[in-house]
Coordinates of C-alpha atoms in Angstrom, one line a residue:
Chain A
X357 CA 144.8 106.7 129.0
X358 CA 141.3 107.5 127.1
X359 CA 140.2 108.9 130.9
X360 CA 143.3 111.1 131.0
X361 CA 142.7 112.1 127.2
X362 CA 139.3 113.0 128.6
X363 CA 139.9 114.8 131.6
X364 CA 142.8 116.8 129.6
X365 CA 140.3 117.9 127.1
X366 CA 137.6 118.6 129.8
X367 CA 140.0 120.7 131.8
X368 CA 140.9 123.0 128.2
X369 CA 137.3 123.3 127.4
X370 CA 135.5 123.8 130.9
X371 CA 135.0 127.4 130.9
X372 CA 133.2 127.4 127.2
X373 CA 131.4 124.2 128.2
X374 CA 129.8 126.1 130.9
X375 CA 128.9 128.9 128.6
X376 CA 127.5 125.9 126.3
X377 CA 125.6 124.8 128.9
X378 CA 124.2 128.0 129.9
X379 CA 122.9 128.8 126.3
X380 CA 122.1 125.1 125.8
X381 CA 119.9 125.4 129.0
X382 CA 118.3 128.8 128.6
X383 CA 117.4 128.7 125.1
X384 CA 114.8 126.8 124.8
X385 CA 113.7 127.7 129.0
X386 CA 113.8 131.7 127.6
X387 CA 112.4 131.8 124.2
X388 CA 109.3 129.1 124.7
X389 CA 108.7 130.5 128.0
X390 CA 108.7 134.1 126.8
X391 CA 107.2 133.1 123.3
X392 CA 103.9 131.5 124.8
X393 CA 103.1 134.2 127.3
X394 CA 102.2 135.6 124.1
X395 CA 100.2 133.1 122.5
X396 CA 96.6 132.1 122.7
X397 CA 96.0 129.0 124.3
X398 CA 94.5 127.3 121.1
X399 CA 96.7 129.2 118.2
X400 CA 98.8 126.0 117.3
X401 CA 100.3 128.1 114.3
X402 CA 102.0 130.8 116.4
X403 CA 103.0 128.1 119.1
X404 CA 105.0 126.0 116.2
X405 CA 106.6 129.6 115.4
X406 CA 107.9 129.8 119.0
X407 CA 109.3 126.4 118.8
X408 CA 110.9 126.5 115.2
X409 CA 112.9 129.4 116.6
X410 CA 114.3 128.0 119.9
X411 CA 115.1 124.9 117.4
X412 CA 116.8 127.4 115.0
X413 CA 118.8 128.6 117.8
X414 CA 119.7 125.5 119.4
X415 CA 120.9 124.4 115.8
X416 CA 123.5 127.2 115.4
X417 CA 124.6 126.6 119.4
X418 CA 125.0 122.9 118.2
X419 CA 127.5 124.3 115.5
X420 CA 129.4 126.7 117.8
X421 CA 129.7 123.6 120.4
X422 CA 131.2 121.3 117.6
X423 CA 133.5 123.7 116.2
X424 CA 134.8 125.1 119.9
X425 CA 135.5 121.2 120.9
X426 CA 137.2 120.2 117.7
X427 CA 139.2 123.3 117.6
X428 CA 141.2 123.8 121.0
X429 CA 143.0 120.2 121.7
X430 CA 144.3 120.5 117.7
X431 CA 145.8 123.8 117.9
X432 CA 147.5 122.7 121.2
X433 CA 148.9 119.9 119.7
X434 CA 149.8 121.5 116.7
X435 CA 151.4 124.5 119.0
X436 CA 153.5 121.8 120.3
X437 CA 154.3 120.2 117.1
X438 CA 152.2 117.1 117.5
X439 CA 155.6 116.2 119.8
X440 CA 153.8 115.1 122.9
X441 CA 151.5 112.6 121.3
X442 CA 154.2 111.0 118.7
X443 CA 156.4 110.2 121.3
X444 CA 153.8 108.4 123.4
X445 CA 153.6 104.7 123.2
X446 CA 150.2 104.6 121.0
X447 CA 150.1 104.8 117.3
X448 CA 148.7 108.1 116.3
X449 CA 145.4 106.9 115.0
X450 CA 145.1 105.4 118.5
X451 CA 145.6 108.4 119.9
X452 CA 143.3 110.8 117.2
X453 CA 140.6 108.2 117.8
X454 CA 140.7 109.0 121.7
X455 CA 140.7 112.6 120.8
X456 CA 137.9 112.1 118.8
X457 CA 136.1 110.0 121.4
X458 CA 136.7 112.8 124.1
X459 CA 135.4 115.7 122.5
X460 CA 132.1 113.5 121.0
X461 CA 131.6 112.5 125.3
X462 CA 132.0 116.2 126.2
X463 CA 129.4 116.9 123.7
X464 CA 127.0 114.9 125.8
X465 CA 127.1 117.9 128.1
X466 CA 125.2 120.3 126.4
X467 CA 123.1 118.3 124.9
X468 CA 122.2 116.9 128.8
X469 CA 121.7 120.6 129.4
X470 CA 119.3 120.8 126.3
X471 CA 117.1 117.9 127.3
X472 CA 116.9 119.7 130.5
X473 CA 116.1 123.5 129.8
X474 CA 113.4 121.6 127.7
X475 CA 111.9 119.6 130.3
X476 CA 111.6 122.5 132.6
X477 CA 110.9 124.9 129.7
X478 CA 107.4 122.5 128.7
X479 CA 106.8 122.3 132.2
X480 CA 106.5 125.7 132.3
X481 CA 104.2 126.6 129.5
X482 CA 100.9 125.8 128.7
X483 CA 100.6 123.4 125.4
X484 CA 97.8 123.8 123.2
X485 CA 96.1 120.8 122.7
X486 CA 97.1 118.5 120.0
X487 CA 100.6 119.6 120.5
X488 CA 103.3 117.6 122.5
X489 CA 106.7 118.2 124.2
X490 CA 109.7 116.6 123.1
X491 CA 113.2 117.2 124.9
X492 CA 114.3 113.7 124.5
X493 CA 114.2 114.0 120.7
X494 CA 115.7 117.6 120.3
X495 CA 118.2 116.5 123.0
X496 CA 119.1 113.9 120.3
X497 CA 118.9 115.9 117.6
X498 CA 121.3 118.0 119.2
X499 CA 123.9 116.0 120.3
X500 CA 123.8 114.2 116.8
X501 CA 124.1 117.4 114.4
X502 CA 126.8 118.9 117.0
X503 CA 128.4 115.4 116.5
X504 CA 128.3 115.7 112.8
X505 CA 129.8 119.3 112.6
X506 CA 132.0 118.0 115.3
X507 CA 133.3 115.2 113.0
X508 CA 133.7 117.2 109.9
X509 CA 136.0 120.1 111.6
X510 CA 137.8 117.3 113.6
X511 CA 138.6 115.6 110.2
X512 CA 139.0 119.0 108.3
X513 CA 142.1 119.7 110.8
X514 CA 143.7 116.1 111.2
X515 CA 143.6 115.7 107.8
X516 CA 144.3 119.2 106.5
X517 CA 146.6 119.8 109.3
X518 CA 147.9 123.5 109.4
X519 CA 146.6 123.7 105.8
X520 CA 142.8 123.2 107.2
X521 CA 141.8 127.1 106.7
X522 CA 143.4 127.3 103.7
X523 CA 141.8 124.0 102.5
X524 CA 138.2 125.5 104.1
X525 CA 138.7 129.2 102.1
X526 CA 140.1 127.4 98.9
X527 CA 136.4 125.0 99.0
X528 CA 134.4 128.1 99.2
X529 CA 136.5 129.8 96.8
X530 CA 135.8 127.0 94.2
X531 CA 132.2 126.8 95.4
X532 CA 131.7 130.7 94.8
X533 CA 133.6 130.5 91.3
X534 CA 131.6 127.5 90.0
X535 CA 128.3 128.9 91.4
X536 CA 128.9 132.4 89.3
X537 CA 129.9 130.4 86.2
X538 CA 126.8 128.4 86.8
X539 CA 124.3 131.3 86.7
X540 CA 126.0 133.0 84.0
X541 CA 125.4 130.4 81.8
X542 CA 122.2 129.1 83.3
X543 CA 122.6 126.3 85.0
X544 CA 120.6 125.7 88.1
X545 CA 122.1 126.7 91.4
X546 CA 125.4 124.2 92.3
X547 CA 125.4 125.8 96.0
X548 CA 121.6 124.7 96.4
X549 CA 122.3 121.6 94.8
X550 CA 125.3 120.7 97.0
X551 CA 123.3 121.9 99.7
X552 CA 120.2 119.9 99.1
X553 CA 122.5 116.7 98.4
X554 CA 124.2 117.1 101.8
X555 CA 121.3 118.0 103.9
X556 CA 118.6 115.5 102.7
X557 CA 118.8 112.0 103.9
X558 CA 121.4 110.4 103.2
X559 CA 123.8 113.5 102.9
X560 CA 125.8 114.1 106.0
X561 CA 124.0 117.1 107.5
X562 CA 120.5 116.0 106.8
X563 CA 120.2 116.2 110.7
X564 CA 120.5 119.9 110.6
X565 CA 117.4 120.5 108.2
X566 CA 115.2 118.1 110.3
X567 CA 112.5 119.5 112.4
X568 CA 114.0 121.0 115.7
X569 CA 111.0 121.6 117.6
X570 CA 110.7 121.3 121.2
X571 CA 107.1 121.4 121.0
X572 CA 105.4 119.9 117.8
X573 CA 102.7 118.0 116.6
Chain B
X699 CA 177.8 94.5 123.0
X700 CA 174.3 94.9 121.0
X701 CA 173.3 98.1 119.6
X702 CA 170.2 100.0 120.9
X703 CA 170.0 101.8 117.6
X704 CA 171.0 100.5 114.1
X705 CA 170.2 103.1 111.3
X706 CA 171.5 102.1 107.8
X707 CA 171.3 104.7 104.9
X708 CA 168.4 106.6 106.2
X709 CA 166.9 109.8 103.9
X710 CA 164.8 111.7 104.4
X711 CA 164.0 115.2 102.5
X712 CA 162.1 118.6 104.1
X713 CA 161.4 120.8 101.5
X714 CA 164.1 121.6 98.9
X715 CA 167.0 122.9 101.3
X716 CA 167.4 120.4 104.1
X717 CA 167.8 116.9 104.1
X718 CA 169.4 113.8 105.9
X719 CA 171.7 112.1 103.7
X720 CA 172.1 108.2 103.4
X721 CA 172.6 108.2 107.6
X722 CA 173.9 105.4 109.2
X723 CA 174.8 105.1 112.7
X724 CA 175.0 102.4 115.6
X725 CA 174.3 103.3 119.1
X726 CA 175.7 100.8 121.5
X727 CA 173.6 99.7 124.1
X728 CA 174.8 100.6 127.7
X729 CA 176.5 103.6 125.8
X730 CA 176.1 107.3 126.3
X731 CA 176.5 108.8 123.1
X732 CA 176.8 112.2 122.1
X733 CA 175.3 113.7 119.3
X734 CA 177.3 116.9 118.2
X735 CA 176.6 119.2 115.5
X736 CA 176.5 122.8 114.8
X737 CA 172.4 124.4 114.8
X738 CA 170.8 123.7 111.6
X739 CA 172.8 120.4 111.0
X740 CA 169.9 118.1 111.3
X741 CA 170.4 116.4 114.9
X742 CA 166.8 117.1 115.8
X743 CA 165.2 115.7 112.7
X744 CA 167.7 113.0 113.2
X745 CA 166.3 112.0 116.5
X746 CA 162.8 112.3 115.6
X747 CA 163.3 110.2 112.5
X748 CA 164.7 107.7 114.7
X749 CA 161.6 107.7 117.2
X750 CA 159.3 107.6 113.9
X751 CA 157.9 111.1 114.4
X752 CA 158.6 111.9 110.6
X753 CA 158.6 109.3 108.3
X754 CA 162.1 108.5 106.4
X755 CA 162.3 108.1 102.8
X756 CA 164.7 105.9 102.2
X757 CA 166.6 103.1 104.5
X758 CA 166.3 101.2 107.6
X759 CA 166.2 102.0 111.4
X760 CA 166.0 99.2 114.0
X761 CA 165.1 101.0 117.8
X762 CA 165.5 98.3 120.6
X763 CA 165.0 95.8 118.3
X764 CA 161.8 97.0 116.8
X765 CA 161.9 98.0 113.4
X766 CA 160.7 101.8 112.8
X767 CA 158.1 103.1 111.9
X768 CA 156.3 99.4 112.3
X769 CA 157.2 98.5 115.8
X770 CA 157.9 102.1 117.4
X771 CA 155.4 102.3 119.5
X772 CA 156.5 99.2 121.5
X773 CA 159.5 100.5 121.3
X774 CA 158.4 104.0 122.7
X775 CA 156.9 102.3 125.6
X776 CA 161.0 101.7 126.9
X777 CA 162.2 104.9 125.7
X778 CA 162.3 108.5 127.5
X779 CA 162.4 111.3 125.1
X780 CA 163.1 114.9 126.4
X781 CA 162.7 117.1 123.1
X782 CA 164.2 120.6 122.5
X783 CA 161.4 122.4 123.4
X784 CA 158.5 122.0 125.9
X785 CA 156.1 119.4 124.9
X786 CA 153.8 119.5 127.6
X787 CA 150.7 121.1 127.9
X788 CA 150.6 124.4 129.6
X789 CA 147.2 124.4 130.9
X790 CA 147.8 121.2 133.3
X791 CA 150.0 121.2 136.6
X792 CA 152.7 119.1 137.2
X793 CA 150.9 116.3 139.3
X794 CA 148.4 116.8 135.9
X795 CA 151.3 116.0 133.6
X796 CA 153.0 113.2 135.6
X797 CA 149.3 111.2 135.9
X798 CA 148.5 112.2 131.9
X799 CA 151.9 109.9 131.2
X800 CA 151.8 107.4 134.0
X801 CA 148.3 106.3 132.2
X802 CA 150.3 105.5 129.0
X803 CA 153.2 103.7 130.2
X804 CA 152.9 100.3 132.0
X805 CA 155.8 100.4 133.8
X806 CA 155.3 103.9 135.1
X807 CA 157.1 104.2 138.8
X808 CA 154.8 106.5 140.9
X809 CA 157.3 106.3 143.8
X810 CA 160.0 107.2 141.5
X811 CA 158.2 109.9 140.0
X812 CA 157.3 111.3 143.3
X813 CA 160.6 111.1 144.8
X814 CA 162.3 112.6 141.2
X815 CA 159.6 115.7 141.6
X816 CA 161.2 116.4 145.3
X817 CA 164.3 116.3 144.2
X818 CA 163.7 118.4 141.3
X819 CA 161.8 120.9 143.7
X820 CA 158.7 121.1 141.9
X821 CA 155.3 121.8 143.5
X822 CA 152.5 119.3 142.3
X823 CA 149.8 122.3 142.0
X824 CA 152.2 124.5 140.0
X825 CA 150.8 124.7 136.7
X826 CA 153.2 124.0 133.4
X827 CA 152.7 127.4 131.9
X828 CA 153.8 128.8 135.2
X829 CA 157.4 127.1 134.9
X830 CA 160.4 128.8 134.7
X831 CA 162.5 127.2 131.7
X832 CA 164.4 125.3 134.2
X833 CA 161.6 124.2 136.1
X834 CA 160.1 122.9 132.7
X835 CA 163.5 120.8 131.7
X836 CA 163.5 119.6 135.1
X837 CA 159.3 118.3 134.5
X838 CA 160.7 116.9 131.1
X839 CA 163.3 114.8 132.3
X840 CA 161.4 113.6 135.1
X841 CA 158.5 112.4 133.0
X842 CA 161.4 111.0 130.9
X843 CA 162.8 109.0 133.8
X844 CA 160.0 108.0 135.6
X845 CA 159.1 104.8 133.7
X846 CA 162.4 103.5 133.7
X847 CA 163.3 103.5 130.3
X848 CA 166.1 101.4 128.5
X849 CA 166.6 104.1 126.3
X850 CA 167.1 107.9 127.0
X851 CA 166.5 110.2 123.9
X852 CA 167.5 113.6 125.0
X853 CA 167.7 116.6 122.3
X854 CA 169.6 119.7 123.8
X855 CA 168.6 119.1 127.3
X856 CA 170.4 121.4 129.1
X857 CA 170.4 124.0 126.4
X858 CA 169.3 127.6 128.4
X859 CA 169.4 126.3 131.8
X860 CA 170.8 128.2 134.3
X861 CA 174.6 126.0 135.3
X862 CA 172.8 125.1 138.5
X863 CA 169.8 123.2 137.0
X864 CA 172.2 122.0 134.8
X865 CA 173.9 120.3 137.1
X866 CA 170.5 118.9 138.5
X867 CA 169.6 118.0 135.4
X868 CA 172.8 116.0 134.6
X869 CA 173.1 114.2 137.8
X870 CA 169.6 112.9 137.8
X871 CA 170.8 111.5 134.5
X872 CA 174.1 110.0 135.8
X873 CA 172.6 108.7 138.1
X874 CA 169.8 107.0 135.9
X875 CA 172.3 105.7 133.9
X876 CA 174.7 104.1 136.4
X877 CA 172.4 102.4 138.0
X878 CA 170.2 101.0 135.8
X879 CA 173.0 100.8 132.6
X880 CA 170.5 102.5 130.2
X881 CA 171.6 103.6 126.9
X882 CA 171.9 107.6 126.3
X883 CA 171.6 109.2 123.0
X884 CA 171.8 113.4 124.0
X885 CA 172.2 115.9 121.5
X886 CA 174.1 118.8 122.0
X887 CA 176.5 121.6 120.9
X888 CA 178.0 121.9 124.4
X889 CA 180.8 120.2 123.3
X890 CA 182.4 120.2 126.9
X891 CA 179.4 119.3 128.4
X892 CA 179.4 116.1 126.1
X893 CA 183.1 115.4 126.9
X894 CA 182.2 115.2 130.6
X895 CA 179.3 112.3 130.1
X896 CA 179.4 110.6 126.8
X897 CA 181.6 107.3 126.0
X898 CA 180.5 107.6 122.2
X899 CA 180.4 110.5 119.7
X900 CA 178.7 111.1 116.5
X901 CA 179.1 114.5 114.4
X902 CA 176.3 115.8 112.1
X903 CA 177.2 118.4 109.4
X904 CA 174.8 119.4 106.8
X905 CA 172.1 116.7 107.4
X906 CA 175.5 114.0 107.0
X907 CA 177.1 112.1 109.9
X908 CA 180.8 113.0 109.6
X909 CA 182.2 111.1 111.7
X910 CA 181.2 108.1 114.8
X911 CA 183.7 107.4 117.0
X912 CA 184.3 106.2 121.1
X913 CA 185.1 109.2 122.8
X914 CA 188.3 108.5 123.5
X915 CA 189.0 108.0 119.7
X916 CA 187.9 111.8 119.2
X917 CA 189.4 112.8 122.3
X918 CA 192.8 111.5 121.4
X919 CA 192.9 110.6 118.0
X920 CA 193.0 113.9 116.1
X921 CA 196.1 115.8 116.4
X922 CA 198.0 118.7 114.8
X923 CA 201.5 117.7 113.3
X924 CA 203.4 120.2 112.3
X925 CA 206.0 119.1 109.2
X926 CA 209.0 120.1 107.7
X927 CA 209.9 119.4 104.3
X928 CA 206.3 117.9 104.0
X929 CA 205.8 115.1 101.6
X930 CA 203.9 115.7 98.3
X931 CA 200.6 114.2 98.5
X932 CA 200.1 111.0 97.1
X933 CA 200.8 107.6 98.5
X934 CA 198.5 105.9 101.0
X935 CA 199.0 107.5 104.7
X936 CA 198.8 105.8 108.3
X937 CA 196.4 108.4 109.2
X938 CA 193.4 110.4 107.7
X939 CA 194.4 113.6 106.8
X940 CA 191.7 116.2 107.6
X941 CA 193.5 119.4 106.7
X942 CA 196.6 120.2 105.1
X943 CA 197.5 124.2 105.4
X944 CA 201.1 126.2 104.9
X945 CA 202.5 128.1 107.9
X946 CA 205.9 129.3 107.1
X947 CA 208.5 128.4 104.2
X948 CA 208.2 124.8 103.9
X949 CA 206.5 123.8 107.5
X950 CA 202.8 122.6 106.9
X951 CA 200.2 122.1 109.6
X952 CA 198.5 118.9 109.2
X953 CA 195.4 117.8 111.2
X954 CA 194.9 114.3 111.1
X955 CA 192.2 111.5 112.7
X956 CA 193.5 108.1 113.7
X957 CA 197.0 109.1 115.0
X958 CA 199.4 106.5 116.7
X959 CA 202.9 107.5 117.9
X960 CA 204.5 105.2 115.6
X961 CA 203.5 106.6 112.6
X962 CA 206.2 109.1 113.1
X963 CA 208.1 106.9 110.7
X964 CA 205.9 107.4 107.8
X965 CA 207.5 111.2 107.7
X966 CA 211.2 109.7 108.4
X967 CA 210.7 107.1 105.3
X968 CA 209.5 110.2 103.8
X969 CA 212.6 112.2 104.2
X970 CA 210.5 115.0 106.5
X971 CA 210.5 116.3 109.7
X972 CA 208.0 115.7 112.5
X973 CA 208.8 118.4 114.7
X974 CA 205.7 118.8 116.7
X975 CA 202.7 116.8 117.6
X976 CA 199.5 119.0 119.2
X977 CA 196.9 117.5 121.2
X978 CA 193.6 119.1 120.0
X979 CA 190.7 119.6 122.9
X980 CA 187.5 118.1 121.7
X981 CA 186.6 122.0 120.6
X982 CA 189.3 122.0 118.3
X983 CA 188.7 118.4 116.9
X984 CA 185.4 119.1 116.3
X985 CA 185.8 122.4 114.4
X986 CA 188.4 120.4 112.4
X987 CA 186.1 117.8 111.6
X988 CA 183.9 120.2 110.4
X989 CA 186.4 121.9 108.3
X990 CA 186.9 119.1 106.7
X991 CA 183.8 117.5 106.0
X992 CA 182.7 121.0 104.1
X993 CA 185.6 121.0 101.8
X994 CA 185.0 119.8 98.1
X995 CA 186.2 116.1 98.1
X996 CA 189.8 115.6 97.5
X997 CA 191.0 119.2 98.7
X998 CA 192.8 118.3 102.1
X999 CA 196.0 120.2 101.3
X1000 CA 194.1 123.7 101.0
X1001 CA 195.9 126.8 102.5
X1002 CA 194.8 127.5 106.5

C-alpha cells in the first residue's frame, strides 16, 4: 500500500522534484565556487560569509520543497472530495499517515542533492585553514528543516481542510493586530517574542535558526 | 434472507437546509436494490453515510455485519463503490490506477481486472485524464468489480453515458451479480433502467425514505382508480390512499398503494361504483409517491 501511495506522490511531484534537486545541487556548488573565487586563502571571515549566503538560500529552498510536496496531494484529494481514500479499506488515519510518510520520503531526494552538491563544492575550492566542510551536516539540517515545514503545512491542510488558507490568513491578521496593539501600548514585540520561542530550542522551527554552513569552523 | 445493509433511524444534517431524517432501510442480501429519487433528494448523501464517508448524527448502520463507522474498513474490503463523479487520480494511467487499487484489496483478482480491461477496451497506458466520460465510467466499474465484492454500491453509474456504454456497464454488472450472488445498491433517477434490473426499490425525497418495497409490489401495487359516487373520507381503507382528486361531476380519481382485486368489495359496501382500475407504469407510480409524500399530513384528497 505504502509503495503505491509513494509511487503516486512521486509521479505527481516528479517535475518539481527535478527542479528542487537541481536547485539543491546548484546552490552550494555555484555560490561556494563563485564566492570562494573572490576569497583570499586566509580570509576566514569572507569564507564564512559565502557559506552563510549558501545556507540562507538552502533554508529558503527547504521551505519551498516542504510546501510544494505538502500542497499537491492534498489539493488532488480535496478536488475529488477525498472520495477515493475514503472508499478504500483502510482507516482515514492510516491513509493520512501513508500520505505524510510518502512526502517525508520524497524530501530525502533534494536532501541527498544538497549533500552531493556540498561534497562537490567543498572539493572544488581551497578551504582556509581552521575551516572544515560539513556537507553531511548541512544535508541533515536541510532534511530536518524541510520535514518540520512539511509537517506544519501538512497538519494545517489536514486539520483545517478547505479552510487552510483562511485559517492561515486569520492567524496572520491576529498576529499583526496584536503586534500593532503591543507597540501602541508600549509592550515588547509579540512577533519577536513568538519568533524567538519558535526558533530557539526546543521550539519546533529551531532547526531553521541554527547555523546553515557548508564550510564552518 | 439476511440483510446486507440495515440502517435504523439515521439522521445527518448538512448545513441549515438539508438533512437526512430518521432514515431506516434494509437491503436484502443477494438483491439488486434500486435507490430512486429526484435530484437533491439525498441519495448520494445516504450512500456516503452507509459507507462511513460522512458522520451520522444519530441512528445505526450495519454494513455486511459490521457497525458503521467503527468497522467500516473491514466492510469496505468487501464492497465495490462507483461514485457519482470520477474519484480516480487523473495523472495516473489505467494500469497504474489498477495497480494502486490492487494494493489495497487482499482479494484483488488481477486476471479478472485484465479481462475486464480488455472487455471494456481500455488501453493500459492511457492516462485517466484523457479518458472519455464513457471510458471513465467503465474504469470505475472495473475498479469496483475487480476485487470480487459481496456488495456493489453504485451512485448513478450510467448517468451521462451513451446507450452503448450504458449497455456494456449494465451487462458487466448483471453478469457479475448473476455469477456471484452479490448484492447491489444502485442509485439512479433513470426509472426505466431500474425497472429492468432491480428486484427491490427504495424511494427518497427531501432527505426521507418515503417508500421501500419489492419491485413487484412497486410495479403492480400502485393503481389509479376511477370512482363514481365516492365514499366520504373516513373509516379504515383496505389500501393506502396516496392521492385523491375530483375529475368531473361526482367522479374522482384515487391513487392507491397495495391494491388487490378483492378490495373492490370496499366500494360496493360503501355504495360507490369502481368504474376502472388503471395500471400505472413505474414512472407514474414514482411521481404519485412523490406527490403523496410532499403533501401536508392528512390531505390525501386534494383536487388534482
